[in-house]
CSV table of C-alpha atoms in Angstrom, one decimal:
chain,number,residue,atom,x,y,z
U,33,UNK,CA,77.0,60.2,29.6
U,34,UNK,CA,74.3,60.4,27.0
U,35,UNK,CA,70.7,61.3,27.6
U,36,UNK,CA,67.7,59.2,28.6
U,37,UNK,CA,66.9,56.0,26.8
U,38,UNK,CA,63.1,56.5,26.4
U,39,UNK,CA,60.5,54.0,25.2
U,40,UNK,CA,56.9,53.1,26.1
U,41,UNK,CA,58.0,51.5,29.4
U,42,UNK,CA,59.9,54.5,30.7
U,43,UNK,CA,57.1,56.8,29.7
U,44,UNK,CA,54.6,54.6,31.5
U,45,UNK,CA,56.4,54.7,34.8
U,46,UNK,CA,58.0,58.1,34.5
U,47,UNK,CA,61.7,57.2,34.5
U,48,UNK,CA,64.7,58.0,32.3
U,49,UNK,CA,66.1,54.5,31.6
U,50,UNK,CA,64.5,51.1,31.2
U,51,UNK,CA,66.6,49.7,34.0
U,52,UNK,CA,64.8,48.3,37.1
U,53,UNK,CA,66.0,47.0,40.4
U,54,UNK,CA,64.4,43.6,41.1
U,55,UNK,CA,62.5,42.8,44.3
U,56,UNK,CA,65.0,41.5,46.8
U,57,UNK,CA,62.7,40.3,49.7
U,58,UNK,CA,62.9,39.4,52.5
U,59,UNK,CA,65.8,41.9,52.7
U,60,UNK,CA,66.1,45.6,53.5
U,61,UNK,CA,66.3,47.6,50.2
U,62,UNK,CA,65.2,51.3,50.6
U,63,UNK,CA,68.7,52.7,50.1
U,64,UNK,CA,69.4,50.6,47.0
U,65,UNK,CA,65.9,51.5,45.7
U,66,UNK,CA,66.5,55.2,46.2
U,67,UNK,CA,69.9,55.0,44.5
U,68,UNK,CA,68.5,53.3,41.4
U,69,UNK,CA,65.6,55.7,41.1
U,70,UNK,CA,68.0,58.7,41.6
U,71,UNK,CA,70.2,57.3,38.7
U,72,UNK,CA,67.2,57.3,36.4
U,73,UNK,CA,66.0,53.7,36.7
U,74,UNK,CA,63.2,52.3,38.9
U,75,UNK,CA,64.1,51.2,42.4
U,76,UNK,CA,62.1,48.7,44.3
U,77,UNK,CA,61.3,48.5,48.0
U,78,UNK,CA,61.0,44.8,48.9
U,79,UNK,CA,58.6,43.2,51.3
U,80,UNK,CA,60.4,42.6,54.6
U,81,UNK,CA,59.5,38.9,55.3
U,82,UNK,CA,56.7,37.2,57.1
U,83,UNK,CA,56.8,37.7,60.9
U,84,UNK,CA,54.2,35.9,63.0
U,85,UNK,CA,52.8,39.4,63.8
U,86,UNK,CA,51.9,40.8,60.3
U,87,UNK,CA,51.1,44.1,61.9
U,88,UNK,CA,54.8,44.4,62.8
U,89,UNK,CA,55.7,43.3,59.3
U,90,UNK,CA,53.4,46.0,57.8
U,91,UNK,CA,55.0,48.7,59.9
U,92,UNK,CA,58.5,47.6,58.9
U,93,UNK,CA,57.5,47.6,55.3
U,94,UNK,CA,56.0,51.1,55.5
U,95,UNK,CA,59.0,52.4,57.3
U,96,UNK,CA,61.2,51.1,54.4
U,97,UNK,CA,58.9,52.8,51.9
U,98,UNK,CA,59.1,56.1,53.8
U,99,UNK,CA,62.9,55.8,54.0
U,100,UNK,CA,63.1,55.4,50.3
U,101,UNK,CA,60.8,58.3,49.7
U,102,UNK,CA,63.0,60.5,51.9
U,103,UNK,CA,66.1,59.7,49.9
U,104,UNK,CA,64.7,60.4,46.4
U,105,UNK,CA,62.0,62.5,44.8
U,106,UNK,CA,61.9,60.1,41.8
U,107,UNK,CA,59.3,57.3,41.2
U,108,UNK,CA,59.9,53.9,42.8
U,109,UNK,CA,58.1,50.6,43.2
U,110,UNK,CA,57.3,48.0,45.8
U,111,UNK,CA,57.4,44.2,45.3
U,112,UNK,CA,54.9,41.9,47.0
U,113,UNK,CA,54.8,38.1,46.3
U,114,UNK,CA,51.4,36.6,46.0
U,115,UNK,CA,51.7,33.5,48.2
U,116,UNK,CA,49.2,30.7,48.0
U,117,UNK,CA,48.6,27.8,50.3
U,118,UNK,CA,48.0,24.2,49.4
U,119,UNK,CA,44.3,24.9,48.7
U,120,UNK,CA,45.2,27.7,46.3
U,121,UNK,CA,44.1,30.4,48.7
U,122,UNK,CA,46.1,33.7,49.0
U,123,UNK,CA,48.1,33.7,52.3
U,124,UNK,CA,47.6,36.4,54.8
U,125,UNK,CA,50.9,38.3,54.4
U,126,UNK,CA,50.1,39.1,50.8
U,127,UNK,CA,46.7,40.6,51.6
U,128,UNK,CA,48.0,42.5,54.6
U,129,UNK,CA,50.9,44.1,52.7
U,130,UNK,CA,49.0,45.0,49.6
U,131,UNK,CA,46.3,46.7,51.6
U,132,UNK,CA,48.9,48.5,53.8
U,133,UNK,CA,50.6,49.9,50.7
U,134,UNK,CA,47.4,51.1,49.1
U,135,UNK,CA,46.2,52.7,52.3
U,136,UNK,CA,49.5,54.5,52.8
U,137,UNK,CA,49.2,56.0,49.3
U,138,UNK,CA,45.6,56.9,49.8
U,139,UNK,CA,46.6,58.8,52.9
U,140,UNK,CA,49.6,60.7,51.5
U,141,UNK,CA,49.3,62.3,48.1
U,142,UNK,CA,53.1,63.0,48.1
U,143,UNK,CA,53.9,59.4,48.6
U,144,UNK,CA,51.3,58.4,45.9
U,145,UNK,CA,53.1,60.6,43.4
U,146,UNK,CA,56.4,58.7,44.0
U,147,UNK,CA,55.2,55.2,44.7
U,148,UNK,CA,53.8,54.6,41.3
U,149,UNK,CA,54.4,50.9,40.6
U,150,UNK,CA,53.5,47.7,42.3
U,151,UNK,CA,55.2,44.5,41.3
U,152,UNK,CA,53.6,41.2,42.1
U,153,UNK,CA,55.3,37.8,41.8
U,154,UNK,CA,55.0,34.1,42.7
U,155,UNK,CA,51.2,33.4,42.4
U,156,UNK,CA,48.6,35.0,40.1
U,157,UNK,CA,47.4,38.3,41.5
U,158,UNK,CA,43.8,38.0,40.3
U,159,UNK,CA,42.1,39.2,43.6
U,160,UNK,CA,44.2,42.4,43.6
U,161,UNK,CA,44.1,43.4,39.9
U,162,UNK,CA,41.1,45.7,40.3
U,163,UNK,CA,42.2,47.4,43.5
U,164,UNK,CA,45.8,48.1,42.2
U,165,UNK,CA,44.3,49.6,39.0
U,166,UNK,CA,41.7,51.6,40.9
U,167,UNK,CA,44.5,53.1,43.0
U,168,UNK,CA,46.1,54.4,39.9
U,169,UNK,CA,49.3,52.3,40.2
U,170,UNK,CA,51.2,50.7,37.3
U,171,UNK,CA,50.9,46.9,37.9
U,172,UNK,CA,53.9,44.8,37.0
U,173,UNK,CA,53.7,41.0,37.3
U,174,UNK,CA,56.5,38.5,37.1
U,175,UNK,CA,56.0,35.3,35.1
U,176,UNK,CA,58.1,32.3,34.3
U,177,UNK,CA,56.3,31.0,31.2
U,178,UNK,CA,54.6,32.3,28.1
U,179,UNK,CA,51.3,30.9,29.3
U,180,UNK,CA,51.5,32.9,32.5
U,181,UNK,CA,52.5,36.0,30.6
U,182,UNK,CA,49.4,35.7,28.3
U,183,UNK,CA,47.2,35.1,31.4
U,184,UNK,CA,48.5,38.2,33.2
U,185,UNK,CA,48.2,40.5,30.2
U,186,UNK,CA,44.7,39.3,29.4
U,187,UNK,CA,43.8,39.9,33.1
U,188,UNK,CA,44.9,43.5,32.8
U,189,UNK,CA,48.4,43.9,34.2
U,190,UNK,CA,50.4,46.8,32.7
U,191,UNK,CA,53.8,45.2,32.5
U,192,UNK,CA,55.1,41.6,32.3
U,193,UNK,CA,58.4,40.7,33.8
U,194,UNK,CA,59.7,37.6,32.1
U,195,UNK,CA,61.9,35.7,34.6
U,196,UNK,CA,64.5,33.3,33.3
U,197,UNK,CA,65.4,30.3,35.5
U,198,UNK,CA,69.0,31.6,36.0
U,199,UNK,CA,67.6,34.5,38.2
U,200,UNK,CA,68.4,34.6,41.9
U,201,UNK,CA,66.1,34.2,44.8
U,202,UNK,CA,62.7,32.8,43.9
U,203,UNK,CA,63.0,31.4,40.4
U,204,UNK,CA,60.1,30.3,38.1
U,205,UNK,CA,58.9,26.7,38.5
U,206,UNK,CA,58.7,26.3,34.7
U,207,UNK,CA,62.5,26.3,34.6
U,208,UNK,CA,62.7,28.1,31.3
U,209,UNK,CA,65.8,30.2,30.8
U,210,UNK,CA,65.9,33.8,29.7
U,211,UNK,CA,67.2,33.3,26.1
U,212,UNK,CA,64.3,31.0,25.4
U,213,UNK,CA,61.6,32.7,27.4
U,214,UNK,CA,61.8,36.4,26.6
U,215,UNK,CA,61.4,36.2,22.8
U,216,UNK,CA,58.4,33.9,23.3
U,217,UNK,CA,56.8,36.3,25.8
U,218,UNK,CA,57.4,39.4,23.7
U,219,UNK,CA,55.7,37.7,20.7
U,220,UNK,CA,52.7,36.7,22.8
U,221,UNK,CA,51.7,39.9,24.6
U,222,UNK,CA,51.3,43.5,23.6
U,223,UNK,CA,52.1,45.1,27.0
U,224,UNK,CA,55.7,46.2,27.8
U,225,UNK,CA,58.0,43.3,28.8
U,226,UNK,CA,61.1,43.4,31.1
U,227,UNK,CA,63.8,40.7,31.0
U,228,UNK,CA,65.0,39.4,34.3
U,229,UNK,CA,67.6,36.7,34.9
U,230,UNK,CA,71.2,37.0,33.8
U,231,UNK,CA,71.6,40.7,33.0
U,232,UNK,CA,74.5,42.6,34.5
U,233,UNK,CA,75.5,45.4,32.1
U,234,UNK,CA,74.7,47.3,28.9
U,235,UNK,CA,75.2,44.2,26.7
U,236,UNK,CA,72.4,42.5,28.6
U,237,UNK,CA,70.2,45.5,28.1
U,238,UNK,CA,71.0,45.6,24.4
U,239,UNK,CA,70.2,41.9,24.1
U,240,UNK,CA,66.9,42.3,25.9
U,241,UNK,CA,65.9,45.1,23.4
U,242,UNK,CA,66.9,42.9,20.5
U,243,UNK,CA,64.6,40.1,21.9
U,244,UNK,CA,61.7,42.5,21.8
U,245,UNK,CA,61.8,43.4,25.5
U,246,UNK,CA,61.4,47.0,26.7
U,247,UNK,CA,64.0,46.9,29.5
U,248,UNK,CA,65.8,44.8,32.1
U,249,UNK,CA,65.4,44.1,35.8
U,250,UNK,CA,68.5,43.2,37.8
U,251,UNK,CA,68.9,41.8,41.3
U,252,UNK,CA,72.4,40.4,41.9
U,253,UNK,CA,74.1,43.3,40.1
U,254,UNK,CA,72.4,45.9,42.3
U,255,UNK,CA,73.2,43.9,45.5
U,256,UNK,CA,76.8,44.2,44.6
U,257,UNK,CA,76.9,48.0,44.6
U,258,UNK,CA,78.5,50.6,46.9
U,259,UNK,CA,75.1,52.0,47.9
U,260,UNK,CA,74.1,48.7,49.4
U,261,UNK,CA,75.3,49.5,52.9
U,262,UNK,CA,72.4,47.7,54.8
U,263,UNK,CA,73.6,44.2,53.9
U,264,UNK,CA,76.4,42.5,55.8
U,265,UNK,CA,79.8,42.8,53.9
U,266,UNK,CA,80.3,39.0,54.2
U,267,UNK,CA,77.2,38.5,52.1
U,268,UNK,CA,78.5,40.7,49.3
U,269,UNK,CA,82.0,39.1,49.6
U,270,UNK,CA,80.5,35.6,49.2
U,271,UNK,CA,78.8,36.7,45.9
U,272,UNK,CA,82.0,38.3,44.7
U,273,UNK,CA,83.9,35.1,45.4
U,274,UNK,CA,81.3,32.9,43.6
U,275,UNK,CA,82.3,31.2,40.4
U,276,UNK,CA,80.3,29.6,37.6
U,277,UNK,CA,78.5,26.5,39.0
U,278,UNK,CA,78.6,27.6,42.7
U,279,UNK,CA,74.8,28.2,42.7
U,280,UNK,CA,72.1,25.6,43.3
U,281,UNK,CA,68.3,25.6,43.0
U,282,UNK,CA,66.2,24.3,45.9
U,283,UNK,CA,62.6,24.5,47.1
U,284,UNK,CA,62.0,28.0,48.4
U,285,UNK,CA,59.0,29.7,50.0
U,286,UNK,CA,56.8,30.0,46.9
U,287,UNK,CA,58.6,27.6,44.6
U,288,UNK,CA,62.2,27.0,43.4
U,289,UNK,CA,64.9,29.3,44.9
U,290,UNK,CA,68.5,29.9,43.6
U,291,UNK,CA,71.4,30.6,45.9
U,292,UNK,CA,74.9,29.7,46.7
U,293,UNK,CA,75.8,26.1,47.4
U,294,UNK,CA,76.8,26.0,51.0
U,295,UNK,CA,76.1,23.9,54.2
U,296,UNK,CA,72.8,25.7,54.6
U,297,UNK,CA,71.5,24.9,51.1
U,298,UNK,CA,72.8,21.4,51.2
U,299,UNK,CA,71.0,20.8,54.5
U,300,UNK,CA,67.9,22.2,53.1
U,301,UNK,CA,68.1,20.0,50.0
U,302,UNK,CA,68.3,17.0,52.3
U,303,UNK,CA,65.5,18.2,54.6
U,304,UNK,CA,63.0,18.9,51.8
U,305,UNK,CA,63.4,15.3,50.6
U,306,UNK,CA,62.5,14.0,54.0
U,307,UNK,CA,59.0,12.6,54.4
U,308,UNK,CA,59.0,13.7,58.1
U,309,UNK,CA,59.7,17.4,57.2
U,310,UNK,CA,57.1,19.9,58.5
U,311,UNK,CA,56.3,22.2,55.6
U,312,UNK,CA,55.4,25.2,57.8
U,313,UNK,CA,58.5,24.8,59.9
U,314,UNK,CA,60.6,24.6,56.7
U,315,UNK,CA,59.2,27.8,55.3
U,316,UNK,CA,59.9,29.7,58.6
U,317,UNK,CA,63.4,28.2,58.6
U,318,UNK,CA,64.1,29.3,55.1
U,319,UNK,CA,63.1,32.9,55.7
U,320,UNK,CA,65.0,33.2,58.9
U,321,UNK,CA,68.0,31.6,57.2
U,322,UNK,CA,67.9,34.1,54.4
U,323,UNK,CA,67.8,37.0,56.8
U,324,UNK,CA,70.5,35.6,58.9
U,325,UNK,CA,72.9,35.6,56.0
U,326,UNK,CA,72.0,39.2,55.0
U,327,UNK,CA,71.9,40.7,58.5
U,328,UNK,CA,74.6,38.7,60.3
U,329,UNK,CA,76.8,37.7,57.5
U,330,UNK,CA,76.5,34.0,58.2
U,331,UNK,CA,77.1,32.8,54.7
U,332,UNK,CA,77.8,29.2,55.8
U,333,UNK,CA,74.7,28.5,57.9
U,334,UNK,CA,72.4,31.1,56.2
U,335,UNK,CA,70.9,30.8,52.7
U,336,UNK,CA,72.7,33.2,50.3
U,337,UNK,CA,70.3,34.1,47.5
U,338,UNK,CA,71.9,35.0,44.2
U,339,UNK,CA,71.5,34.6,40.5
U,340,UNK,CA,73.9,32.7,38.3
U,341,UNK,CA,75.3,36.0,37.1
U,342,UNK,CA,77.2,36.3,40.4
U,343,UNK,CA,79.8,34.1,38.8
U,344,UNK,CA,80.5,36.9,36.3
U,345,UNK,CA,80.7,39.9,38.7
U,346,UNK,CA,84.0,40.7,40.4
U,347,UNK,CA,83.6,44.2,41.9
U,348,UNK,CA,81.3,46.6,43.6
U,349,UNK,CA,80.2,49.6,41.5
U,350,UNK,CA,78.3,52.7,42.1
U,351,UNK,CA,74.6,52.7,41.1
U,352,UNK,CA,75.0,56.3,40.0
U,353,UNK,CA,77.5,55.1,37.4
U,354,UNK,CA,76.0,51.7,36.7
U,355,UNK,CA,72.6,52.7,35.4
U,356,UNK,CA,73.6,55.4,32.9
U,357,UNK,CA,76.7,53.4,32.0
U,358,UNK,CA,74.5,50.5,31.1
U,359,UNK,CA,72.5,52.7,28.8
U,360,UNK,CA,75.7,54.1,27.1
U,361,UNK,CA,77.0,50.6,26.6
U,362,UNK,CA,73.8,49.4,25.2
U,363,UNK,CA,73.7,52.2,22.7
U,364,UNK,CA,77.3,51.6,21.7
U,365,UNK,CA,76.6,47.9,21.2
U,366,UNK,CA,73.5,48.4,19.1
U,367,UNK,CA,75.2,51.2,17.0
U,368,UNK,CA,78.2,48.9,16.4
U,369,UNK,CA,76.0,46.1,15.3
U,370,UNK,CA,73.9,48.3,13.0
U,371,UNK,CA,77.0,49.7,11.3
U,372,UNK,CA,78.6,46.3,11.1
U,373,UNK,CA,75.7,44.8,9.2
U,374,UNK,CA,74.9,47.8,7.0
């Protein structure tokens, strides 16, 4: 294995390689996050869902953060979606979780030294920009369009994550795919940019760098790793069995979602087109359905979130091998291309 692949992004967040684990809420991710950080990338502890008692949700979230911190001494991130209601107001869980994370860091200098990054997604994080910056955290924000990227950068976020529509879980409403979106975003902003959506190996990292990005964020590939022991094996097996075209996009909690086509997603597609559907009940059903697939392994009646890249992944790998292996492969690809065109 070769040494670190350093650039302005790795120096900003204090990691060896520009390889990031995507937020994977509402699922349990402290072990995956710790493994990615230990391997030289940036792991992410995901928000645990939206229980009716957000105090319970906060305690669960903080326990996941503490678990990750106990498994690595390297930097890691948290991901908190910025949900908004029909009136454009930030929903309660976002506010509760962000304040809980900031309070935990303020109370524990050791945790603050590790939990260096907050990633926001879904809605615009305007109300929280100042408090995240004042806390000394690196603020990453996920966008699905060049317009959103410019807005986020001008507002003061430190890193933009450009999300192509092929990504899993909550996909951008703009519907722009990675190959089109990332070069446009990197041309439009001066802050570091990460590519997310479709990457699975060093070739994807090399391609991202060629498009002007500073690194990649991966979700589905990190789900399908040996260190992911908290997810039901049936969930992982369903992704490994997926073929091209087995995924479908449907209305999620904050916008479009991508997952496997199964009875659960088919029923949801029918329900969301019904004039009699209760929006609040549908949101609750979606989150519970996602967690049922992950925790219980019900991949028929639970929503199985995944990116399109699942159709190209056929095995479980070790995070400890995957992250540095991606860097080695990216270096080899770029070196081969440079020699080939010399």
